[in-house]
mmCIF file of C-alpha atoms and ligand atoms in Angstrom:
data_model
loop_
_atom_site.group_PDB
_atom_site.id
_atom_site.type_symbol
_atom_site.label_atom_id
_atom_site.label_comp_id
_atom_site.label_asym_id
_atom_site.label_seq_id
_atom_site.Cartn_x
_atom_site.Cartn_y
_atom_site.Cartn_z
ATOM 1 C CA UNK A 233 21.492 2.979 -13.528
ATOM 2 C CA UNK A 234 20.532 -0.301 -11.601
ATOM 3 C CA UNK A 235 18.298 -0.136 -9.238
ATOM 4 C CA UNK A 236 19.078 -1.158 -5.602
ATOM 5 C CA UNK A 237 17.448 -4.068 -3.568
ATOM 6 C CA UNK A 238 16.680 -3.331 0.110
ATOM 7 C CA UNK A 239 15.123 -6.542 1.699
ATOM 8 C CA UNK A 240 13.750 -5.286 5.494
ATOM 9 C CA UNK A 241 12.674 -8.408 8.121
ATOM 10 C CA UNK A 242 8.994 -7.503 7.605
ATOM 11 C CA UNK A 243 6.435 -4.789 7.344
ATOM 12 C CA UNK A 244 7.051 -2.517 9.771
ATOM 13 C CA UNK A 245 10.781 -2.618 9.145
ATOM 14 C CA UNK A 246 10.385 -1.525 5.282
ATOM 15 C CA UNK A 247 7.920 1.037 6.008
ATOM 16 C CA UNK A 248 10.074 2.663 8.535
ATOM 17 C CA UNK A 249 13.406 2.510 5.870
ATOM 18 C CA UNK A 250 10.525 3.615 3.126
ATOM 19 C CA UNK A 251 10.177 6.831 5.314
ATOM 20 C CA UNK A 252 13.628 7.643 5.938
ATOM 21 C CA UNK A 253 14.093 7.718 2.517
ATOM 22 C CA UNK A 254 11.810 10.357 1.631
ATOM 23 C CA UNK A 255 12.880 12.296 4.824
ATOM 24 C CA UNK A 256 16.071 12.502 3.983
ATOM 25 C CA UNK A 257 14.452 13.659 0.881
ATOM 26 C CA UNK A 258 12.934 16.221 2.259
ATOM 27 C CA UNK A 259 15.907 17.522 4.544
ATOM 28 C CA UNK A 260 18.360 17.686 1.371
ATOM 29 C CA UNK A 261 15.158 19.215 -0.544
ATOM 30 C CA UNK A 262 12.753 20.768 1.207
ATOM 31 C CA UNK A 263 10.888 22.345 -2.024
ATOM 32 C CA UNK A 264 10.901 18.820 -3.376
ATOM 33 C CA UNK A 265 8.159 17.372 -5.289
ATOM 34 C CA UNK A 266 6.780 14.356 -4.105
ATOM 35 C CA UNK A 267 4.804 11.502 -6.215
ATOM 36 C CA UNK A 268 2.370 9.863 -4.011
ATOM 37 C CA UNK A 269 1.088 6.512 -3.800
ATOM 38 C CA UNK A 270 -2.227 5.327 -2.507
ATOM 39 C CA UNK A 271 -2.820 1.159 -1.237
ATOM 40 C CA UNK A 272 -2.390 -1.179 1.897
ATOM 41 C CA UNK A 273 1.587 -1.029 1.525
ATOM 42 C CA UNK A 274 2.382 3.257 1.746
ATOM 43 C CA UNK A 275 0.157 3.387 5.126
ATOM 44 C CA UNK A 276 3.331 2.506 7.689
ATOM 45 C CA UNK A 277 5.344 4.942 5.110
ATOM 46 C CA UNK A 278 2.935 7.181 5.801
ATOM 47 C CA UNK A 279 2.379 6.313 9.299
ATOM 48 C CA UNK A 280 6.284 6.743 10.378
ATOM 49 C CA UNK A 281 6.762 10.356 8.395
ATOM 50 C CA UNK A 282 4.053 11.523 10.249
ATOM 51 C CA UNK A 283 6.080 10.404 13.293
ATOM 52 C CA UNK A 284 9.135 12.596 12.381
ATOM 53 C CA UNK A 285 6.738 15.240 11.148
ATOM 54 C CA UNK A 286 5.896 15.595 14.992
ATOM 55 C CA UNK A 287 9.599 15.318 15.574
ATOM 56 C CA UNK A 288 10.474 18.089 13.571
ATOM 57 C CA UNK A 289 10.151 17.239 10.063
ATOM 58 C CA UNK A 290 8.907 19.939 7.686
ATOM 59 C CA UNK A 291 6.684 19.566 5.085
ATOM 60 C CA UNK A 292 5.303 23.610 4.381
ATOM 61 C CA UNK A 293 7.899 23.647 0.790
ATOM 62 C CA UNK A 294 6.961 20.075 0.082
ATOM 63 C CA UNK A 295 4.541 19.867 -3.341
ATOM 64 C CA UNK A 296 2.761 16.267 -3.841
ATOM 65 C CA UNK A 297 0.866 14.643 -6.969
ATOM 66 C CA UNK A 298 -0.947 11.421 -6.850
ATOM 67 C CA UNK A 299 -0.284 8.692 -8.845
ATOM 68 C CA UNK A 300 -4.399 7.978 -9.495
ATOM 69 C CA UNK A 301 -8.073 8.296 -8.397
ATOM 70 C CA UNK A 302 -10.917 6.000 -9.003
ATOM 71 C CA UNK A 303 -13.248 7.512 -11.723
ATOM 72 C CA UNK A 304 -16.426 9.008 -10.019
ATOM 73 C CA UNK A 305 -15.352 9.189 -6.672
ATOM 74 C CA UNK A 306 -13.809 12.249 -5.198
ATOM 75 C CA UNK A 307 -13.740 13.062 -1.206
ATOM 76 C CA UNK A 308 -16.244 13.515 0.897
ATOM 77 C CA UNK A 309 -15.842 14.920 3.856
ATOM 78 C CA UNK A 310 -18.949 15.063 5.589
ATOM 79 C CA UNK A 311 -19.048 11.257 5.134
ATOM 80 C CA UNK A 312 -17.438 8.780 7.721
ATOM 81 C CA UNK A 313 -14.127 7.392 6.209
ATOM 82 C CA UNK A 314 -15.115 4.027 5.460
ATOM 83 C CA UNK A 315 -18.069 4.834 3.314
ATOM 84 C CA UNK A 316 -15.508 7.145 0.921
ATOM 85 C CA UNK A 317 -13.301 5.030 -0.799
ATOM 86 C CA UNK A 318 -11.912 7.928 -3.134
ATOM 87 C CA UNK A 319 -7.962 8.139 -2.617
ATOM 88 C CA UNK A 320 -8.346 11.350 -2.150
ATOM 89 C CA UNK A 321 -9.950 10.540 1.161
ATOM 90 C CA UNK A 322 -7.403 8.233 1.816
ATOM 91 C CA UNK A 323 -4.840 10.161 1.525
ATOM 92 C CA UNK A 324 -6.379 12.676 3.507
ATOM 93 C CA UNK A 325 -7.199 10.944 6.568
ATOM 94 C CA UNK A 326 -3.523 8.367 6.568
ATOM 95 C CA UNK A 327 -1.311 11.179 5.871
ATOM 96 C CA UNK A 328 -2.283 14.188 4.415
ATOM 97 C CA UNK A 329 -4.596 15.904 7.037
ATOM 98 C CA UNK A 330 -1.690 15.208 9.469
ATOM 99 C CA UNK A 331 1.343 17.444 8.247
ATOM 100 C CA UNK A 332 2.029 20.905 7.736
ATOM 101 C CA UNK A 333 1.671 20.749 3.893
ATOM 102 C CA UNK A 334 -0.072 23.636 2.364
ATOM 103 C CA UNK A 335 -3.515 22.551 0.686
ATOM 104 C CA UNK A 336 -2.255 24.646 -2.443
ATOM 105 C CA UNK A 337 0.944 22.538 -2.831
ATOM 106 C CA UNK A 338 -1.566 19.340 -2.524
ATOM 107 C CA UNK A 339 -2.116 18.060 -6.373
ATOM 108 C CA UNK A 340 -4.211 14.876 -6.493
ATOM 109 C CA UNK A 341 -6.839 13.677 -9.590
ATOM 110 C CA UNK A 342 -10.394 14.612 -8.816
ATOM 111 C CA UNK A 343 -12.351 11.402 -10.034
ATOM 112 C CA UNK A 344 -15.802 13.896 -10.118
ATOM 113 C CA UNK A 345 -14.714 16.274 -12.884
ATOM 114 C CA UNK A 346 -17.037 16.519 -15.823
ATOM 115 C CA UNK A 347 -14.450 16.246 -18.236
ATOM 116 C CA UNK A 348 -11.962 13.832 -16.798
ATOM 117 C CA UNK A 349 -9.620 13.433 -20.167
ATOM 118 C CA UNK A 350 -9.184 17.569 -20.481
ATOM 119 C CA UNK A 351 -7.999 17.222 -16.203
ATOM 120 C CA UNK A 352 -5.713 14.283 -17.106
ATOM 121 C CA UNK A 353 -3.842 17.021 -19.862
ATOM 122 C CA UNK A 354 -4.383 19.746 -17.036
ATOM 123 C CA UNK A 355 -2.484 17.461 -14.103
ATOM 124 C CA UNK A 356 0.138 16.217 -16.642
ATOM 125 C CA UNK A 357 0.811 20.156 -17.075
ATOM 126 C CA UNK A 358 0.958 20.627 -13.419
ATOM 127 C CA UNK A 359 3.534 18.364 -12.804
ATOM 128 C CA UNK A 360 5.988 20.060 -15.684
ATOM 129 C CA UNK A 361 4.810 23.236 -13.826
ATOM 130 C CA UNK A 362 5.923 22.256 -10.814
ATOM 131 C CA UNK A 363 9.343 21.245 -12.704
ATOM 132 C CA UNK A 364 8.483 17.094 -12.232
ATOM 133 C CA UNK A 365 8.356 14.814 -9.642
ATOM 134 C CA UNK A 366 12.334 15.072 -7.829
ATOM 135 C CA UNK A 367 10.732 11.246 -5.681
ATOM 136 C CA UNK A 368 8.371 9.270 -6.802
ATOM 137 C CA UNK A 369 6.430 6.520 -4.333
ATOM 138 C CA UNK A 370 4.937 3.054 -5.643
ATOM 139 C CA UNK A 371 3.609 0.353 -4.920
ATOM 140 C CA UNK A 372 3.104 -2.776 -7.369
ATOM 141 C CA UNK A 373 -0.414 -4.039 -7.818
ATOM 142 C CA UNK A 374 -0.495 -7.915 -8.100
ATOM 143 C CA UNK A 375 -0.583 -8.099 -11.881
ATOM 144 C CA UNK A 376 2.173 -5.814 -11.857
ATOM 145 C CA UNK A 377 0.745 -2.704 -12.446
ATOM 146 C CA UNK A 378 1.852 0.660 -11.272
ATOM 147 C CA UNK A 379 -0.633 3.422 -10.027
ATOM 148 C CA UNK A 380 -3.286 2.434 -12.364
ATOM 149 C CA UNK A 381 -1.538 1.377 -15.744
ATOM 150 C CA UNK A 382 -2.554 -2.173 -16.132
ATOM 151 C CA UNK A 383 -1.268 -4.984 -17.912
ATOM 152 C CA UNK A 384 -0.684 -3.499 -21.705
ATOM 153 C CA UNK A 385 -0.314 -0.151 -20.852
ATOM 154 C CA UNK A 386 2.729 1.580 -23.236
ATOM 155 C CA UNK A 387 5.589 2.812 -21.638
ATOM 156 C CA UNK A 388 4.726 6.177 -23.500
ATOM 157 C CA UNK A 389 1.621 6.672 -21.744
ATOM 158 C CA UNK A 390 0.696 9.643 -20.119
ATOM 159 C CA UNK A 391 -2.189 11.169 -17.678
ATOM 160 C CA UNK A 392 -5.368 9.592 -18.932
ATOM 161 C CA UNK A 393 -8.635 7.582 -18.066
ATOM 162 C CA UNK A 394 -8.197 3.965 -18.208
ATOM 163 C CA UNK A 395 -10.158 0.609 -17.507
ATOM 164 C CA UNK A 396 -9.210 -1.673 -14.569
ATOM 165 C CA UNK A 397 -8.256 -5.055 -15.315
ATOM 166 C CA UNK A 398 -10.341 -7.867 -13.198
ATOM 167 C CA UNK A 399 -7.775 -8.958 -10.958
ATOM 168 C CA UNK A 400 -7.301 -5.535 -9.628
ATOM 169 C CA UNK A 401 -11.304 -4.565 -9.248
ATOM 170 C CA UNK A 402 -11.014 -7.790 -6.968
ATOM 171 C CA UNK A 403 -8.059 -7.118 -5.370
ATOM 172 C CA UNK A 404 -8.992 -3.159 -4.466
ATOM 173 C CA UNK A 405 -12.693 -4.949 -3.312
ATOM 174 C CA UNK A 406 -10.763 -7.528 -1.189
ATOM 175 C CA UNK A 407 -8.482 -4.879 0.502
ATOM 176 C CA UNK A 408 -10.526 -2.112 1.117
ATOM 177 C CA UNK A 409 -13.987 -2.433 -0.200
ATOM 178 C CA UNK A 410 -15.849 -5.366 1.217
ATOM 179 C CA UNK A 411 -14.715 -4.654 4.911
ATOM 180 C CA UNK A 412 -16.435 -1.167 4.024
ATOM 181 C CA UNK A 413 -19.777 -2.874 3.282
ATOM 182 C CA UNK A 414 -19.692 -2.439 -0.460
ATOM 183 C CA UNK A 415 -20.340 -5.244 -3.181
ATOM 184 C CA UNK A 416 -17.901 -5.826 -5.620
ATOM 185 C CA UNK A 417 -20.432 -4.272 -8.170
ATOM 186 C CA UNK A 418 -20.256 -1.026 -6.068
ATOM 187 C CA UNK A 419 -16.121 -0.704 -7.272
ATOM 188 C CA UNK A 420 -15.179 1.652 -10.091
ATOM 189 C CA UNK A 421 -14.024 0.008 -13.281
ATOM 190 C CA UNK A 422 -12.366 3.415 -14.515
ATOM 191 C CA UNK A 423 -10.034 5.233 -13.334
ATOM 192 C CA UNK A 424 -7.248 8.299 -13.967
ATOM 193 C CA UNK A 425 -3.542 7.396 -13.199
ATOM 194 C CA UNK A 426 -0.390 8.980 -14.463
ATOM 195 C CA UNK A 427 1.082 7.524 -16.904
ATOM 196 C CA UNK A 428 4.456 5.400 -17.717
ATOM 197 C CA UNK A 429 6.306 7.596 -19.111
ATOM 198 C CA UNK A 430 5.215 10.529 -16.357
ATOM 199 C CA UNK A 431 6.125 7.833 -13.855
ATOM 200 C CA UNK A 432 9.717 7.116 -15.687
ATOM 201 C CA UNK A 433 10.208 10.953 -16.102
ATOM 202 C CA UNK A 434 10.373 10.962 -11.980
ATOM 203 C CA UNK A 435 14.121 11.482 -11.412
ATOM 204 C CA UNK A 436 14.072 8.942 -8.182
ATOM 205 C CA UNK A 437 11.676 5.972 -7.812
ATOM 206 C CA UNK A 438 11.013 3.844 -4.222
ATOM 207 C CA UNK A 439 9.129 1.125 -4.893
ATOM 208 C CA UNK A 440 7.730 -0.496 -1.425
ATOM 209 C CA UNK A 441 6.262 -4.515 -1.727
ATOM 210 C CA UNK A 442 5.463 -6.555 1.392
ATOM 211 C CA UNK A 443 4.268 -10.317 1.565
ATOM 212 C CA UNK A 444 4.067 -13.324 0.044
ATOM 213 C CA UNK A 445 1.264 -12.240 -2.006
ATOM 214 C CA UNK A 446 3.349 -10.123 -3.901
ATOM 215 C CA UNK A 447 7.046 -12.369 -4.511
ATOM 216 C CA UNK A 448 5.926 -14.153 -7.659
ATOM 217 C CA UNK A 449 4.847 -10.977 -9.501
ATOM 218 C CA UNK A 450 8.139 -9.128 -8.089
ATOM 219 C CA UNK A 451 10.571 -11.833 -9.326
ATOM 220 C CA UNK A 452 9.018 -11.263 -12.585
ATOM 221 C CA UNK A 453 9.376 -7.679 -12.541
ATOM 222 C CA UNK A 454 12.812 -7.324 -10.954
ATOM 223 C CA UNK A 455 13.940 -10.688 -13.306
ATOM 224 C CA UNK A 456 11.698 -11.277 -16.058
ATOM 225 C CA UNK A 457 11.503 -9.469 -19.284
ATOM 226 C CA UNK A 458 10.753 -5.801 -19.444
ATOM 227 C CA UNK A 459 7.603 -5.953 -20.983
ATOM 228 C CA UNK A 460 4.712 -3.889 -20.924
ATOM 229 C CA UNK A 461 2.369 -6.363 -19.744
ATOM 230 C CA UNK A 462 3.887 -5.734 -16.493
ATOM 231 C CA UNK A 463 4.177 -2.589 -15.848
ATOM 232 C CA UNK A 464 6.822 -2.573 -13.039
ATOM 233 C CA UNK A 465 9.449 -4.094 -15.532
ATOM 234 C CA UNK A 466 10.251 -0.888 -16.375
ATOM 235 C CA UNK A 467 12.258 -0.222 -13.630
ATOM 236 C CA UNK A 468 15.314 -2.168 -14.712
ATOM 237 C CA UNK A 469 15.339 0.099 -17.550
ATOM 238 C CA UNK A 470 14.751 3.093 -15.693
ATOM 239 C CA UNK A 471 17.338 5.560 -16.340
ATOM 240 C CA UNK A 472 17.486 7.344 -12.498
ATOM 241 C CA UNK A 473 17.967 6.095 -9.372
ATOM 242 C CA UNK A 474 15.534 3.759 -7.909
ATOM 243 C CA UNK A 475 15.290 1.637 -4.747
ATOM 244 C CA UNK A 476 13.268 -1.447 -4.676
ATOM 245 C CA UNK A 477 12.154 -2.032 -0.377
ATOM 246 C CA UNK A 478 10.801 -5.128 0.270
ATOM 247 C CA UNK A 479 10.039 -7.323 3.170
ATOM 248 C CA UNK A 480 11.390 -10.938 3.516
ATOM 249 C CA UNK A 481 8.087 -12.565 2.216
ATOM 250 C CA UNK A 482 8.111 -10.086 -0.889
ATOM 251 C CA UNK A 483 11.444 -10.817 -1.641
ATOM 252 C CA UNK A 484 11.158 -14.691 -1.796
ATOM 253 C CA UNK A 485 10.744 -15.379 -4.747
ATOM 254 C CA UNK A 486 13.450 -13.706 -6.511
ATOM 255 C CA UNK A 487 16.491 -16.194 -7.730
ATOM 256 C CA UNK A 488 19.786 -16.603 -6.262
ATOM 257 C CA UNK A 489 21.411 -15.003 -8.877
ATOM 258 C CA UNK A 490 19.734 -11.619 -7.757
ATOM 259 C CA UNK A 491 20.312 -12.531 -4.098
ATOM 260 C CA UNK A 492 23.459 -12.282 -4.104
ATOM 261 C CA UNK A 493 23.530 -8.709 -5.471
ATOM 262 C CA UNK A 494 20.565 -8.113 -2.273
ATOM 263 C CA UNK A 495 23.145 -9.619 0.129
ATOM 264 C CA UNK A 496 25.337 -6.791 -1.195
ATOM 265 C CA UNK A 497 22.823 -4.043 -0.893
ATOM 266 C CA UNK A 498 21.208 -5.330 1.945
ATOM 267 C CA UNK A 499 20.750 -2.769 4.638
ATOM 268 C CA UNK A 500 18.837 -4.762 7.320
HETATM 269 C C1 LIG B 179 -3.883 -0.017 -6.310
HETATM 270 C C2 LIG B 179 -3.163 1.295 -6.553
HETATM 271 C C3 LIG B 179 -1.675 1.095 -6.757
HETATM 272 C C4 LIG B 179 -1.112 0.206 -5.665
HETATM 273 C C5 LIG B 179 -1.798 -1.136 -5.723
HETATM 274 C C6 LIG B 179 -1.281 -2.119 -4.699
HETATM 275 O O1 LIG B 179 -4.233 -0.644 -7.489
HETATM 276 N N1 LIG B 179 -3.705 1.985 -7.675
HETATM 277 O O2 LIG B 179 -1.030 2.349 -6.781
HETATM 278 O O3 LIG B 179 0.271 0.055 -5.828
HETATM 279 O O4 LIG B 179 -3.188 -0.923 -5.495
HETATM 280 O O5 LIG B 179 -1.926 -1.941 -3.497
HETATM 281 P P1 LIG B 179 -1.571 -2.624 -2.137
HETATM 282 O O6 LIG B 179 -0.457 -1.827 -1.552
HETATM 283 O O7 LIG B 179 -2.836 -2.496 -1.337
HETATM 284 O O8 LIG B 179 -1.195 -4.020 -2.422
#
C-alpha cells in the first residue's frame, strides 16, 4: 500500500495532526499497542496527547514499546532531568509520567542490563506477546536512520545492540547533550533499537519530520531508491498503512512529481 503524504504549515501544526492520529487510535482501539519514539520531533506529539489525555482521553488499556535506549544509560530518578539523558527518562518526564498508563503495560529497553543481547531476544518476545505493535511512531534521524538502525542496517534485522554512526553521536550531542553540559566524549556509541523488520512487522507506521534540516534526507527516502543504507526507504515498500507528517520546511525538498500526489493528500 502507498503511503500517504500529510504536509502541515509548521511544527506545531504536524505535531497536533501527529496526535490525532494516534488518538483516534486509541478511541477505535483502546487495548492498542503503541511503538514509541524518542527525539526533538515526538515532544509536541507528545505534548498535545497529553492535552486530550486531560480532556478525556484514556490510556489505562494502552501497551507501549520503545523503539531504542542508549547502551549504559537507564533512568534515574533521583537525578535532575537534564543530567539523565537515558530515553527512558525522556520518555518519562515528556509523556509518560503524565497519563494514566499502567507502569506494567510500559515496555521500554533498559540500557543497564548485564546482558543486553539476551534483553534484546527478551523485548523482541514481548512485543509478539503482546500480539505486535497495532501503531508504530518514528522519527527519521538525519542519515536516515530509524530508531537506532543506521546506515547498513538489513531490513531483516531484529532487537539487538548496535554501534552509532558519527553523524548521529553528533547530532544526539548537538540536540540534547551539550545544552546538558556533557562533552561529546560523554555520548554513548552503543545502543539497543528494534530492528527493521520488527519496525516493518508494525501493522501502521506515522512517520513525523519537521525542518529544513531534514528535506534532503526525506526526498531521498520518500524518492530515492529503497536501499538499506537509508533506513527510512523502506517505507515505500512497506506493506501496511503508513502516513508520512511533515512540516513545510521538511517537505521541501521532495520533487514535483511527488507534490502533486501531496496536493492530493494534503490535509492542511
Ligand atoms: C535519534 C533517535 C531516533 C530519532 C532521531 C531523530 O537518533 N534514536 O528515533 O528519530 O534521533 O531525532 P530528532 O527528532 O531529534 O531529529
Amino acid at each position: 500500500m502507498p503511503y500517504t503524504v500529510v504536509v502541515k504549515k509548521d511544527y506545531d501544526e504536524l505535531s497536533k495532526h501527529a496526535a490525532r492520529v494516534i488518538a483516534e487510535r486509541i478511541r477505535v482501539q483502546p487495548d492498542c499497542v503503541l511503538g514509541l519514539a524518542t527525539g526533538s520531533t515526538p515532544r509536541g506529539t507528545y505534548h498535545y496527547l497529553i492535552e486530550m489525555h486531560r480532556q478525556g482521553l484514556d490510556f489505562s488499556k494502552v501497551k507501549t514499546f520503545n523503539l531504542d535506549e542508549y547502551l549504559g544509560l537507564g533512568i534515574r530518578l533521583d537525578t535532575p532531568y537534564a543530567q539523565d539523558q537515558s530515553y527512558a527518562r525522556f520518555m518519562h518526564e515528556e509523556f509518560l509520567r503524565h497519563i494514566n498508563i499502567p507502569a506494567k503495560q510500559i515496555n521500554l529497553p533498559v540500557g543497564t542490563v548485564k546482558d543486553p543481547e539476551q534483553f534484546c531476544l527478551q523485548y523482541e518476545e514481548a512485543i509478539h506477546k503482546a500480539g505486535g505493535i497495532d501503531l508504530q511512531l518514528l522519527g527519521i534521524g538525519s542519515d536516515g536512520h530509524w530508531a537506532f538502525n543506521e546506515p547498513g542496517s538489513s531490513f531483516f534485522s531484529r532487537t539487538r545492540v548496535v554501534d552509532l554512526a558519527e553523524q548521529t553521536i553528533e547530532d544526539n550531542y548537538q540536540s540534547f547533550f551539550k545544552d546538558a553540559g556533557f562533552s561529546k566524549d560523554q555520548v554513548p556509541r552503543k545502543a539497543m533499537t528494534m530492528g527493521m523488520a520488527t519496525i516493518l512487522e508494525a501493522r501502521e507506521l506515522l512517520m513525523i519530520a519537521s525542518g529544513e534540516k531534514k528535506a534532503s534526507i526525506l526526498a531521498k527516502a520518500l524518492q530515492g531508491p529503497v536501499t538499506c543504507k537509508i533506513a527510512a526507504s523502506a517505507i515505500q515498500n512497506y506493506s501496511g498503512q503508513a502516513t508520512v507528517i511533515l512540516d513545510e520546511a521538511a517537505a521541501r525538498g521532495l520533487k514535483p512529481s511527488r507534490s502533486e500526489d501531496i496536493a492530493q493528500s494534503c490535509v492542511h
